[in-house]
PDB file of C-alpha atoms (C1' of nucleotides) in Angstrom:
ATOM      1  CA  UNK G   1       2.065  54.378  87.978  1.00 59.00           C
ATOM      2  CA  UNK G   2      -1.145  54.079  87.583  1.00 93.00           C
ATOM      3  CA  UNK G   3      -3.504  51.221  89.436  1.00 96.00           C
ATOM      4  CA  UNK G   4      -6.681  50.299  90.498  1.00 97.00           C
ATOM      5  CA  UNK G   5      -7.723  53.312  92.904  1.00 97.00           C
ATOM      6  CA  UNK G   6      -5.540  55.856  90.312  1.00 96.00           C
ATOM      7  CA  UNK G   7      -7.351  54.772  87.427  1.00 97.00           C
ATOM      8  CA  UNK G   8     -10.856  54.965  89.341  1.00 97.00           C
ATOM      9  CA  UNK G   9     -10.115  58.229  90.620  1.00 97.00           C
ATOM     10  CA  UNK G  10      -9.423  59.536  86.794  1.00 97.00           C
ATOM     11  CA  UNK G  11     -12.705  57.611  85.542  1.00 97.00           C
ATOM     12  CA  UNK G  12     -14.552  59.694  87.709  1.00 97.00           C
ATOM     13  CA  UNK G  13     -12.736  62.836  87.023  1.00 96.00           C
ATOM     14  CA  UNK G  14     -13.377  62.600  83.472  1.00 97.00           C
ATOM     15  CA  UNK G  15     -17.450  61.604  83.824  1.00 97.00           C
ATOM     16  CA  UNK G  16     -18.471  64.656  82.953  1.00 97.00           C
ATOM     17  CA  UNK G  17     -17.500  63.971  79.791  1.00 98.00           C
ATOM     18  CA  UNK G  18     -20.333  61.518  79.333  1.00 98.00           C
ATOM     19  CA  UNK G  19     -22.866  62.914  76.694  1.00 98.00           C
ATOM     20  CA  UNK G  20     -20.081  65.315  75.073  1.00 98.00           C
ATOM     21  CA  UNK G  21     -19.213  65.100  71.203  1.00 98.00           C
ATOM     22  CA  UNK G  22     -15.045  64.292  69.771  1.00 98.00           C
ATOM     23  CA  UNK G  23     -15.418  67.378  67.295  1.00 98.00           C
ATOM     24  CA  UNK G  24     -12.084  66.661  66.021  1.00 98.00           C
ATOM     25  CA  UNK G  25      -9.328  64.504  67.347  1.00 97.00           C
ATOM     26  CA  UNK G  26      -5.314  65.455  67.402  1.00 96.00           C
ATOM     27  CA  UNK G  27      -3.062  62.032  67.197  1.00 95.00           C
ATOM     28  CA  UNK G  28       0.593  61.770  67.099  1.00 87.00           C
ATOM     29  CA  UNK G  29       2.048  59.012  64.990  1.00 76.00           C
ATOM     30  CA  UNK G  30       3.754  57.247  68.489  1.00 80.00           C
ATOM     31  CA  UNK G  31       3.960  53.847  69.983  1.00 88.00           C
ATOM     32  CA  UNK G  32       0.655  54.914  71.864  1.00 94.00           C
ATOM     33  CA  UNK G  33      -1.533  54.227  68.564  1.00 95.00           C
ATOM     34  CA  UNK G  34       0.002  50.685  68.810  1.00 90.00           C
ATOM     35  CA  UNK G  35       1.081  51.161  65.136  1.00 89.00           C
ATOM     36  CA  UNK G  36      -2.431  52.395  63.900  1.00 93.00           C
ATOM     37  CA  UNK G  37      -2.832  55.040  61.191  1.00 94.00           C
ATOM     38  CA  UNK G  38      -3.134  58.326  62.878  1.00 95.00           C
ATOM     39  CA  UNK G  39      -5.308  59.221  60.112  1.00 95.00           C
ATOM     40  CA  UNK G  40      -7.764  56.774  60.321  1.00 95.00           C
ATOM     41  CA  UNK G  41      -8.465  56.425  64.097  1.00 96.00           C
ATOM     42  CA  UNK G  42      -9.169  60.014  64.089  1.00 97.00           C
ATOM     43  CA  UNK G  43     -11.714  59.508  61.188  1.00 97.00           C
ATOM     44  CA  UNK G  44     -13.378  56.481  63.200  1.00 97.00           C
ATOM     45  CA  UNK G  45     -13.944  58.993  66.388  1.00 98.00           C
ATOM     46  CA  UNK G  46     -14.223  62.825  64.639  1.00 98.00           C
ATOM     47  CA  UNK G  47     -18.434  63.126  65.385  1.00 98.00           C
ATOM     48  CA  UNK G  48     -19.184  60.494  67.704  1.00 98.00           C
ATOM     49  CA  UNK G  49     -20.614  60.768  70.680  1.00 98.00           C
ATOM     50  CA  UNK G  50     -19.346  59.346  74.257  1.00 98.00           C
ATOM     51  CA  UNK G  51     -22.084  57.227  75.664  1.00 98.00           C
ATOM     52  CA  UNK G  52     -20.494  56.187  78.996  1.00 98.00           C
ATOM     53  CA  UNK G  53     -16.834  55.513  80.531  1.00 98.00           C
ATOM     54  CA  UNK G  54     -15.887  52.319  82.412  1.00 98.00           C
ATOM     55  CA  UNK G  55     -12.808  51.359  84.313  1.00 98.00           C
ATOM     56  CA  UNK G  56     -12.360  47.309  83.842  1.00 97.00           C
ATOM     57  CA  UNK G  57      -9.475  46.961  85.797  1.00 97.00           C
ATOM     58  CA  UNK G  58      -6.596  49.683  85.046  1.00 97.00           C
ATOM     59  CA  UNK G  59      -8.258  50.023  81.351  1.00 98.00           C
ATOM     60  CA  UNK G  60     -10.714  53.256  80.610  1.00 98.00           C
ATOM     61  CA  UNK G  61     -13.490  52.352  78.277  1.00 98.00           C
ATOM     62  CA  UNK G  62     -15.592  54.805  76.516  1.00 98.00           C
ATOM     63  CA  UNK G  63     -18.335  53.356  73.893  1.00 98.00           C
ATOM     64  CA  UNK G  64     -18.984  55.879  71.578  1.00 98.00           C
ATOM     65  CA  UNK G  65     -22.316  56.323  69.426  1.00 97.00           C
ATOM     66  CA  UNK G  66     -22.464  54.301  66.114  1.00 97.00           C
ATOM     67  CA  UNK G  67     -20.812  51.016  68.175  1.00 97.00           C
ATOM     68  CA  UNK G  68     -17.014  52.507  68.271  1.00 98.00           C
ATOM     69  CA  UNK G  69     -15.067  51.935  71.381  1.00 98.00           C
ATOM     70  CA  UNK G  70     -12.165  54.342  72.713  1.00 98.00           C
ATOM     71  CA  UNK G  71      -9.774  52.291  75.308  1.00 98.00           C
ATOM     72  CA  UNK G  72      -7.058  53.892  77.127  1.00 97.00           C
ATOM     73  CA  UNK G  73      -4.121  52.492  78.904  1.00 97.00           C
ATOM     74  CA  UNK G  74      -2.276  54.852  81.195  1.00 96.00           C
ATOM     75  CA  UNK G  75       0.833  52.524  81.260  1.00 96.00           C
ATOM     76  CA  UNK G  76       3.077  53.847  83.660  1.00 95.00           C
ATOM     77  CA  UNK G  77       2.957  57.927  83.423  1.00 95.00           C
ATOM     78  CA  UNK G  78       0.002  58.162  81.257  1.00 95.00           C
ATOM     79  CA  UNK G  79      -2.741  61.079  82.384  1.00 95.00           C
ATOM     80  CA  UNK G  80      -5.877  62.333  80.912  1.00 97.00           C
ATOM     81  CA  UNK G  81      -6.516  65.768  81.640  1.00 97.00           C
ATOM     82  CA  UNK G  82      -9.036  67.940  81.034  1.00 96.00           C
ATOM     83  CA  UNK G  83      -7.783  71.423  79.323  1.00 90.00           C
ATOM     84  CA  UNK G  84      -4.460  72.656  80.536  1.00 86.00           C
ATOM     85  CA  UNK G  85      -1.626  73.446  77.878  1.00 93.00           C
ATOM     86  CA  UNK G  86      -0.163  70.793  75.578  1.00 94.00           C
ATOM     87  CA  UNK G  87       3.076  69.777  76.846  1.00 92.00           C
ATOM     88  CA  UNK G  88       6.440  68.122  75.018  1.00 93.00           C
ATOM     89  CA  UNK G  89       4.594  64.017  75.901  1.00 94.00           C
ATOM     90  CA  UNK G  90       1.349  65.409  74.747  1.00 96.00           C
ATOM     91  CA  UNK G  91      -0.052  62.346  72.194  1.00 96.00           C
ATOM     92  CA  UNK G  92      -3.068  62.766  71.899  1.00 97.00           C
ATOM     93  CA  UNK G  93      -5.867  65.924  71.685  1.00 97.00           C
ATOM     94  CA  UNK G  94      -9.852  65.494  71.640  1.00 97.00           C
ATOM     95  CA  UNK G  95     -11.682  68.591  70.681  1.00 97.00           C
ATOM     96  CA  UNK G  96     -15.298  68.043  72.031  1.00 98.00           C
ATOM     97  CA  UNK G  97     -18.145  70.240  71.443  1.00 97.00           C
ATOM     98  CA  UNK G  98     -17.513  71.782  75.331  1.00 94.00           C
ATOM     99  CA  UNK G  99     -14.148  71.644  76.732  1.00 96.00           C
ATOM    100  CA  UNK G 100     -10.645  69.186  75.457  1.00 97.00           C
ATOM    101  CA  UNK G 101      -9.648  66.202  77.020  1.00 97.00           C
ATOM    102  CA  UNK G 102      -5.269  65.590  76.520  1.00 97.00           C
ATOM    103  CA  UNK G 103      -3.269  62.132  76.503  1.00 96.00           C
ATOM    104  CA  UNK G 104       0.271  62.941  77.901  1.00 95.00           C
ATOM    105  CA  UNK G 105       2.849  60.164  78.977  1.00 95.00           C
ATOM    106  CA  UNK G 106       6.088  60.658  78.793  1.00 94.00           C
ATOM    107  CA  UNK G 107       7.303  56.672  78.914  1.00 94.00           C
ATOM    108  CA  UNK G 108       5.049  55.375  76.356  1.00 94.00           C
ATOM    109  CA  UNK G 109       4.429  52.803  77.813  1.00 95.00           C
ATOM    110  CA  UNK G 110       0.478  53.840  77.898  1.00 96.00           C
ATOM    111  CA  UNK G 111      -2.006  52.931  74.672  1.00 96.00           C
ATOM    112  CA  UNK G 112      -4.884  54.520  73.225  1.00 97.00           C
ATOM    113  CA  UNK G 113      -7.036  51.715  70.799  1.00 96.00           C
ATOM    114  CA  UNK G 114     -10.077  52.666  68.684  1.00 97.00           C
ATOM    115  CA  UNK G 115     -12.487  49.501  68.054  1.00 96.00           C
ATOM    116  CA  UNK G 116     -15.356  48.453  66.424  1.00 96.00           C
ATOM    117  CA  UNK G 117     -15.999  45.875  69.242  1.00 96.00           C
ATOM    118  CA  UNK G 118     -15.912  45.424  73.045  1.00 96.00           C
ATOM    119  CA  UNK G 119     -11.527  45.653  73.182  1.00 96.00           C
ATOM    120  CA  UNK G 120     -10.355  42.005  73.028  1.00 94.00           C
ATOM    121  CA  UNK G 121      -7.600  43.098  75.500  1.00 94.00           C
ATOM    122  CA  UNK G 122     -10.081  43.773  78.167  1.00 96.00           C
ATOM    123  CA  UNK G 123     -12.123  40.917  77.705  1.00 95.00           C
ATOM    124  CA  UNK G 124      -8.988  38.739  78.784  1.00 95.00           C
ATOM    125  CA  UNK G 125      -8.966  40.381  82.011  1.00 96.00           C
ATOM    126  CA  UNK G 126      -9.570  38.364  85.384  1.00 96.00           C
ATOM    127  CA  UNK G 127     -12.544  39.889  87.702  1.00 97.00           C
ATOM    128  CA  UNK G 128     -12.552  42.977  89.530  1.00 97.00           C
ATOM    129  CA  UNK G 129     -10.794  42.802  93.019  1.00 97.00           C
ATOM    130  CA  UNK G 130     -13.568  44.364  94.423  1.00 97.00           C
ATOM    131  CA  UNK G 131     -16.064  42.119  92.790  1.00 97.00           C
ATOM    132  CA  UNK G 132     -14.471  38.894  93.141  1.00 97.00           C
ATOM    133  CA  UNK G 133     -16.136  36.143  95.655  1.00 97.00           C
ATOM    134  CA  UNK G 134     -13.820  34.849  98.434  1.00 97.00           C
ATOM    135  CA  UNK G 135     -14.640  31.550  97.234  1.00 97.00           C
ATOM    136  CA  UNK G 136     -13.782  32.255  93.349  1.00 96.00           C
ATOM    137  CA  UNK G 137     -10.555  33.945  94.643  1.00 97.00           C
ATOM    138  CA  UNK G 138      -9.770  30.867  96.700  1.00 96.00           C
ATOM    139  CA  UNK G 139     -10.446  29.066  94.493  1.00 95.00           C
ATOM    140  CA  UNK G 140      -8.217  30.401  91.509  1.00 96.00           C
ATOM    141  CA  UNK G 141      -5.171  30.749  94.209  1.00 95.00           C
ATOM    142  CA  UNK G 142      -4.862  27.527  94.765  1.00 94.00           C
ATOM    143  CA  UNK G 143      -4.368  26.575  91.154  1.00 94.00           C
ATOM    144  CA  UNK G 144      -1.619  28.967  90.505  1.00 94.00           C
ATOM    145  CA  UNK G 145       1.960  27.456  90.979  1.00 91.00           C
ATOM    146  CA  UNK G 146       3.219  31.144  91.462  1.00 94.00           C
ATOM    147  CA  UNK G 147       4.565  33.489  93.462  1.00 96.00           C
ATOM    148  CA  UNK G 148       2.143  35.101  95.261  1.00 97.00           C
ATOM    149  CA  UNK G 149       3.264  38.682  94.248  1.00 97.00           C
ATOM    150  CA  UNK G 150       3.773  37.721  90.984  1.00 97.00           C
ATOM    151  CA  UNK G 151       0.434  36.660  90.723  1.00 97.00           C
ATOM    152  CA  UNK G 152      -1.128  39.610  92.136  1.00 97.00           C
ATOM    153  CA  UNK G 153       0.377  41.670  89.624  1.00 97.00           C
ATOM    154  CA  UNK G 154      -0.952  39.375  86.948  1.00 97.00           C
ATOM    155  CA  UNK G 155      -4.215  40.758  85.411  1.00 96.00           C
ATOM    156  CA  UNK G 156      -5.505  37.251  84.410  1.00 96.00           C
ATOM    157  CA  UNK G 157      -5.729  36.173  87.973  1.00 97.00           C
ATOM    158  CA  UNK G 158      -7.170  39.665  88.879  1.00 97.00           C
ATOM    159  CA  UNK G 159      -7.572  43.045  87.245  1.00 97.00           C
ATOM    160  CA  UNK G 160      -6.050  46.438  88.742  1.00 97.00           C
ATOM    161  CA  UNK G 161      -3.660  45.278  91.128  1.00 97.00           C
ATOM    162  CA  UNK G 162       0.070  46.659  90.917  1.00 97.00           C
ATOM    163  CA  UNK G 163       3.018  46.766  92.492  1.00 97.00           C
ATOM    164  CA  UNK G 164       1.905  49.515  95.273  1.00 96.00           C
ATOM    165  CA  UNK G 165      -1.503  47.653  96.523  1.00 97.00           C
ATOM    166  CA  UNK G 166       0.119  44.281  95.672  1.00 97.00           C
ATOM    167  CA  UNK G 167       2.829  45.063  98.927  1.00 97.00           C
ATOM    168  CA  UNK G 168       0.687  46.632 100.509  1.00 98.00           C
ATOM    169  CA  UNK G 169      -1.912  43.924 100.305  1.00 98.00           C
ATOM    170  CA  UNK G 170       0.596  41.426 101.409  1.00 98.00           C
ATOM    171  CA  UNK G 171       1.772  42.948 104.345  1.00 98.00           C
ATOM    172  CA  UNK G 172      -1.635  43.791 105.671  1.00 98.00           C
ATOM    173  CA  UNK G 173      -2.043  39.699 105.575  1.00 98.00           C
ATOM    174  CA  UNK G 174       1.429  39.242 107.244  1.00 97.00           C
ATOM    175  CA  UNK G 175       2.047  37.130 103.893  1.00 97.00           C
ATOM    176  CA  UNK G 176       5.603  36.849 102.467  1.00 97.00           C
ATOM    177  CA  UNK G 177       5.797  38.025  98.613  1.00 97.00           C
ATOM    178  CA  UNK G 178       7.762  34.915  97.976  1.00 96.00           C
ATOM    179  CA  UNK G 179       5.110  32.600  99.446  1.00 96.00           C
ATOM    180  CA  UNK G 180       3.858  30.775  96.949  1.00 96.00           C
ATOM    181  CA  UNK G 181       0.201  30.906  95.856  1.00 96.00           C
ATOM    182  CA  UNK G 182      -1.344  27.493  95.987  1.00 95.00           C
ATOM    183  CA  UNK G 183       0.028  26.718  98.895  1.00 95.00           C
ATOM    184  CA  UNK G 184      -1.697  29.339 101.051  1.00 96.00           C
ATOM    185  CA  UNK G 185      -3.481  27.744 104.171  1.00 94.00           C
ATOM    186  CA  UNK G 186      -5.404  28.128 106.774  1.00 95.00           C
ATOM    187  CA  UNK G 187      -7.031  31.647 107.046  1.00 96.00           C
ATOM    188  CA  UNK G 188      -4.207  32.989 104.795  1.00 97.00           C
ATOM    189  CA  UNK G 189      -6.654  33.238 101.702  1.00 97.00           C
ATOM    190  CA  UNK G 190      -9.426  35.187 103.673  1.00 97.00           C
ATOM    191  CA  UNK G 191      -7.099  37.410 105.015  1.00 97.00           C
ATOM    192  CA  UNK G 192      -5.415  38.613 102.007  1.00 97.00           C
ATOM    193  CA  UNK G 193      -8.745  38.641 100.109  1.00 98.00           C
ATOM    194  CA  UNK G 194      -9.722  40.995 103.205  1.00 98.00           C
ATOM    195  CA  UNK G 195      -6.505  43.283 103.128  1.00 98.00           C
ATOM    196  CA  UNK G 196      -6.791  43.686  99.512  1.00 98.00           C
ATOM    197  CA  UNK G 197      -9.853  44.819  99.568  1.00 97.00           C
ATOM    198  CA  UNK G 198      -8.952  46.934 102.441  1.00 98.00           C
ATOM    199  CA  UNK G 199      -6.651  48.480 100.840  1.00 98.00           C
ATOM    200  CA  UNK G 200      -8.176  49.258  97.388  1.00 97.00           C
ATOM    201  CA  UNK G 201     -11.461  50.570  98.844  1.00 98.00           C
ATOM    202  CA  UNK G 202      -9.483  53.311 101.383  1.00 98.00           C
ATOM    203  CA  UNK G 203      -6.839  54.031  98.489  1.00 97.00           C
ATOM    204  CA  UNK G 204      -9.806  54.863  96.101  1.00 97.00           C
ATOM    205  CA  UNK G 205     -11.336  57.195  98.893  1.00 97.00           C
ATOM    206  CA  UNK G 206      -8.659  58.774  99.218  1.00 96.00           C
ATOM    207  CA  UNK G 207      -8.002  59.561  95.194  1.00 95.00           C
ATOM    208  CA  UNK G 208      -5.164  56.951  94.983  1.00 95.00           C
ATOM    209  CA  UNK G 209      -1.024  57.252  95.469  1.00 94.00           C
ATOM    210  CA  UNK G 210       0.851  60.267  94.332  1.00 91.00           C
ATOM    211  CA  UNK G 211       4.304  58.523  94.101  1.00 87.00           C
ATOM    212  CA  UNK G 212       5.927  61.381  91.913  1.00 80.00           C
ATOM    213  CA  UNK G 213       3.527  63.085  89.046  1.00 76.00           C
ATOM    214  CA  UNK G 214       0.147  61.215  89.244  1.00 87.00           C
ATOM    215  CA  UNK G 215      -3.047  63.443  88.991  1.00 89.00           C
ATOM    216  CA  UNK G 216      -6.202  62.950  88.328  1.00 92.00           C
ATOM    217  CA  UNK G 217      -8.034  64.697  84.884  1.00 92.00           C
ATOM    218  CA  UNK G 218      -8.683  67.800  86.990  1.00 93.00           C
ATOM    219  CA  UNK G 219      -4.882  67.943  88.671  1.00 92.00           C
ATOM    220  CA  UNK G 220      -5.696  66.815  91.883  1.00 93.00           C
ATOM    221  CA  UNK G 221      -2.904  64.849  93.500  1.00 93.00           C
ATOM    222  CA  UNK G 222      -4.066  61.364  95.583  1.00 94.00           C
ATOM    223  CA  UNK G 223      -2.752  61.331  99.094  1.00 94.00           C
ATOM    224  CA  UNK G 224      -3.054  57.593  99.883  1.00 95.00           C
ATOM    225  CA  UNK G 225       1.171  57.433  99.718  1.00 94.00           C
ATOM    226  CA  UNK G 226       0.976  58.538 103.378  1.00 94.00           C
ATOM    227  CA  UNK G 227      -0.468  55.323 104.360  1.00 96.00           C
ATOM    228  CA  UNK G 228       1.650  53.050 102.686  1.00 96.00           C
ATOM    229  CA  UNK G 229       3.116  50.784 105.066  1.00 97.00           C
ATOM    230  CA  UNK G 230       6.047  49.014 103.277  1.00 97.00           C
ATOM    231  CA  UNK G 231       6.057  50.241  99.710  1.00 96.00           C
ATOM    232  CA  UNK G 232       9.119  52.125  98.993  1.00 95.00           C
ATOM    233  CA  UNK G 233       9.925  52.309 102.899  1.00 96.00           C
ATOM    234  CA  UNK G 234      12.732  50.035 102.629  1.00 96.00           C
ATOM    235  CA  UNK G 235      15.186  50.523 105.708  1.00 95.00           C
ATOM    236  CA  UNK G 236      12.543  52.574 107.629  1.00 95.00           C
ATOM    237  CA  UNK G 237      10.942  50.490 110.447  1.00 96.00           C
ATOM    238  CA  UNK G 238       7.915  48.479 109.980  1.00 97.00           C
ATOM    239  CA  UNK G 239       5.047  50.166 111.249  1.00 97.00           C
ATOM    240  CA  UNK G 240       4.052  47.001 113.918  1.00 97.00           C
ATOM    241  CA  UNK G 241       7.178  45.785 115.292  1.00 97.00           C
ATOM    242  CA  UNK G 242       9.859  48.370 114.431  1.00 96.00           C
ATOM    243  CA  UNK G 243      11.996  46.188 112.364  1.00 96.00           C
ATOM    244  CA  UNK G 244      13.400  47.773 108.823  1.00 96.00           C
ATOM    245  CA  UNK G 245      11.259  47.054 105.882  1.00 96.00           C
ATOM    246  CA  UNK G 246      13.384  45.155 103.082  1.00 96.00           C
ATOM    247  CA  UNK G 247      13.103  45.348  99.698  1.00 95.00           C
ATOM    248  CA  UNK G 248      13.570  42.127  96.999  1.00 94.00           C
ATOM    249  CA  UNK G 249      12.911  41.401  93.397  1.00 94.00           C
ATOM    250  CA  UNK G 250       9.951  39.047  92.789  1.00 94.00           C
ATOM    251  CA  UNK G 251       9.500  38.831  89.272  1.00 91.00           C
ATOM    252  CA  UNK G 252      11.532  41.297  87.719  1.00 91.00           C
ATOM    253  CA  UNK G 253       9.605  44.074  90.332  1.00 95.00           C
ATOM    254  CA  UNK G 254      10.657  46.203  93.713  1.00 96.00           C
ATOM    255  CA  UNK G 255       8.954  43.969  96.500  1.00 96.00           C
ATOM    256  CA  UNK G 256       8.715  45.402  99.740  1.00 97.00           C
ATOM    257  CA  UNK G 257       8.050  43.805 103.082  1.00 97.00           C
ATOM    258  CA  UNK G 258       8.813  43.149 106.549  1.00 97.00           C
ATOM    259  CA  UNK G 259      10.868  40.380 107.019  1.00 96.00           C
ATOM    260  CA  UNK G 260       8.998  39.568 111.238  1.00 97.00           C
ATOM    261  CA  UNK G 261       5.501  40.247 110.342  1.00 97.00           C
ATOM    262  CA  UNK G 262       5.448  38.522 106.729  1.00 97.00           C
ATOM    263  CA  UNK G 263       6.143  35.086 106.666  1.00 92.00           C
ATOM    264  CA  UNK G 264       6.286  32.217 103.707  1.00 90.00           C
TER     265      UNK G 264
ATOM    266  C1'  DA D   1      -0.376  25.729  78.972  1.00 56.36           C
ATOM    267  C1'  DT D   2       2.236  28.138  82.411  1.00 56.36           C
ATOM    268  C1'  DC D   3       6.058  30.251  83.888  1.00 56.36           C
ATOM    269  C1'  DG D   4      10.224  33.563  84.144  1.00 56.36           C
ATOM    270  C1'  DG D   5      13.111  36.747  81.877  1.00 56.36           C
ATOM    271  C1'  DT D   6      13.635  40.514  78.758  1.00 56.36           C
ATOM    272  C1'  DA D   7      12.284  44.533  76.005  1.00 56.36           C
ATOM    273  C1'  DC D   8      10.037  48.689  75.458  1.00 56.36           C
ATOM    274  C1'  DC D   9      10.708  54.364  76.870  1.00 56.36           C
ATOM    275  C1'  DT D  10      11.890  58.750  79.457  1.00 56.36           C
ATOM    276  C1'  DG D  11      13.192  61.117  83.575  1.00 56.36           C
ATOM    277  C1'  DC D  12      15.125  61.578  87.985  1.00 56.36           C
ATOM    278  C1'  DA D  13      18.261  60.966  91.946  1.00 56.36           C
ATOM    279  C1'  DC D  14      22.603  59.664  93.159  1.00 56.36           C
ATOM    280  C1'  DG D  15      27.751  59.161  93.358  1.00 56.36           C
ATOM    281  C1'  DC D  16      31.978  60.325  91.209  1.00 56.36           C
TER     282       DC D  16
ATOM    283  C1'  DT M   1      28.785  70.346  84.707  1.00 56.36           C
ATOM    284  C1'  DG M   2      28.526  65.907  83.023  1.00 56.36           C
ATOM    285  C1'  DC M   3      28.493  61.032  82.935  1.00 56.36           C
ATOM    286  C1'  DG M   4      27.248  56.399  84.360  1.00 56.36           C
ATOM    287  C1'  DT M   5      24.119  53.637  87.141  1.00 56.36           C
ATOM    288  C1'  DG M   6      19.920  52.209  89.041  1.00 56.36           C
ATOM    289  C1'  DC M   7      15.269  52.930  89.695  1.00 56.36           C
ATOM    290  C1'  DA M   8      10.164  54.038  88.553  1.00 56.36           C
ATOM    291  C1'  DG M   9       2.739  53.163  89.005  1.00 56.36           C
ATOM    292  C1'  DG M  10       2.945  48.717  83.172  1.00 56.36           C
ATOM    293  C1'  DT M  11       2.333  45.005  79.637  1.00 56.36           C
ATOM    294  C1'  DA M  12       3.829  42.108  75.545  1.00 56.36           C
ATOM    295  C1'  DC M  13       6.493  38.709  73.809  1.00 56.36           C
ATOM    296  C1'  DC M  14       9.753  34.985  73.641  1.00 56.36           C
ATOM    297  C1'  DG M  15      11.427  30.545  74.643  1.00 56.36           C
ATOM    298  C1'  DA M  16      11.819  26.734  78.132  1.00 56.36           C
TER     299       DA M  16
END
DNA sequence: ATCGGTACCTGCACGC
DNA sequence: TGCGTGCAGGTACCGA
C-alpha cells in the first residue's frame, strides 16, 4: 500500500536508527532477498554501522559504514517496525546494538537488497514529486503518449506516486484518468502539478493513508484516508457536485473519479 | 524505445 | 462452514 507520504512517514519513524550498529541480522530464504543467499547478505551487514536513511521515491535507503547499502521496498504490505513480536510474514530481523528493527509483509511483493553501490534500481527513478520544476514536469508530459494515470503511476516519469495520490491528484485538477498525457493544455499541466503536490505535502502531514493495515515503524496508523475524495468512494457522491464517483480500470489498476468534474 | 498485459503472493469481504 | 470470485497501497518482465 505503501506510497510517497507512507513511505516518508516510516523514514522518519525509523531515524532514530541513524548511528545504531546491525549486531546480527535474521533473513528468511523468501522472494524478499530477490534470490540472494541468506547467508551472505547477513555477512555483508552483521557489524556495520547505519550512516543515514533516505526515501528516493517509495525506496528506503540506508548506507552503511564500509560503503554497503541496505534498500528496502515495502511492496504492497511491507512494514518496518521497530520491536514488537515476530509474526507468521516476519522476513527479516536486525539485531542492533540498542533496540530491533522487523521486515514483515505478508504479499511479498516487498524487497530487501544489500549493495556494494548506490542501488541501480533507484538510480532509474524519475525526480521527486515534490522536487520536480513545473517546467521539467511539463515538459516530460508532453512527451509521453500515455494515459495520464498510467503515467503517474510510472516511477520513470516520477517517483512515489500510486494509485491513492494518483486519483486523488487527478481529481483535484478536474482531469479525466483516461486523458491522455501529451495532450494536456492550457492550464491543465499547472494544475495537476499543483494538486499533486497538494496532495502529497497534506498526506505526509498527516502520516499518510491507513487503507487496511498500514503503520508506521512505531504503529501509528496515518489518517489522511478521511480526506480522500474519490479513491475507493465509488458510488458515494462526489464531494463538489454530488454526482456518484465511478470506478474504471486504467492500466490494469482501480481508477476512481467523477465522471462531471473530470473531464478528457 | 515505448507501450499494454500478465505474473507474482496472501488475505479479506462477499454471495451462495 | 466452506467454496468460489474479485479485490487490494507494487513492480518486473514479456512480446508487439
Amino acid at each position: 500500500m505503501p506510497e510517497l507520504p507512507e513511505v516518508e512517514t516510516v523514514t522518519r519513524s525509523i531515524a532514530p536508527l541513524i548511528g545504531r550498529k546491525i549486531v546480527s541480522a535474521e533473513l528468511r530464504a523468501t522472494r524478499v532477498l530477490r534470490g540472494s543467499d541468506p547467508e551472505r547478505v547477513a555477512a555483508k551487514i552483521e557489524g556495520r554501522r547505519i550512516q543515514s536513511i533516505k526515501r528516493y521515491g517509495k525506496f528506503i535507503v540506508m548506507s552503511l559504514d564500509k560503503g554497503v547499502y541496505l534498500t528496502v521496498h515495502l511492496g504492497m504490505t511491507g512494514r518496518l517496525l521497530l520491536g514488537g513480536p515476530p509474526g507468521k510474514h516476519t522476513h527479516a530481523i536486525l539485531n542492533l546494538d540498542k533496540g530491533v528493527l522487523l521486515y514483515d509483509d505478508s504479499r511479498m511483493f516487498g524487497c530487501i537488497e544489500v549493495s556494494d553501490e548506490f542501488p541501480k534500481r533507484v538510480a532509474k527513478l524519475g525526480p521527486e514529486p515534490l522536487e520536480v520544476s513545473f517546467e521539467d514536469f511539463a515538459t516530460s508530459l508532453k512527451r509521453h503518449k500515455m494515459r495520464i494515470k498510467a503515467l503517474l503511476l510510472n516511477q520513470t516519469f516520477l517517483r512515489g506516486m500510486g494509485n491513492i495520490y494518483a486519483d486523488e491528484a487527478l481529481f483535484r485538477s478536474g482531469i479525466h484518468p483516461m486523458a491522455m498525457a501529451s495532450r494536456l493544455r492550457g492550464g491543465r499541466p499547472r494544475r495537476l502539478y499543483d494538486a499533486m503536490r497538494d496532495v502529497l505535502t497534506e498526506a505526509i502531514a498527516a502520516g499518510g493513508s491507513s487503507i487496511s493495515d498500514y503503520v508506521d515503524a512505531e504503529g501509528r496508523k496515518g489518517f489522511f484516508q478521511i480526506n480522500h475524495r474519490v479513491y475507493q468512494r465509488t458510488g458515494e457522491p462526489c464531494v463538489t457536485c454530488d454526482k456518484p464517483i465511478r470506478r474504471l480500470l486504467v492500466a490494469q489498476r482501480s481508477s476512481h473519479f467523477c465522471p462531471q468534474c473530470q473531464k478528457r
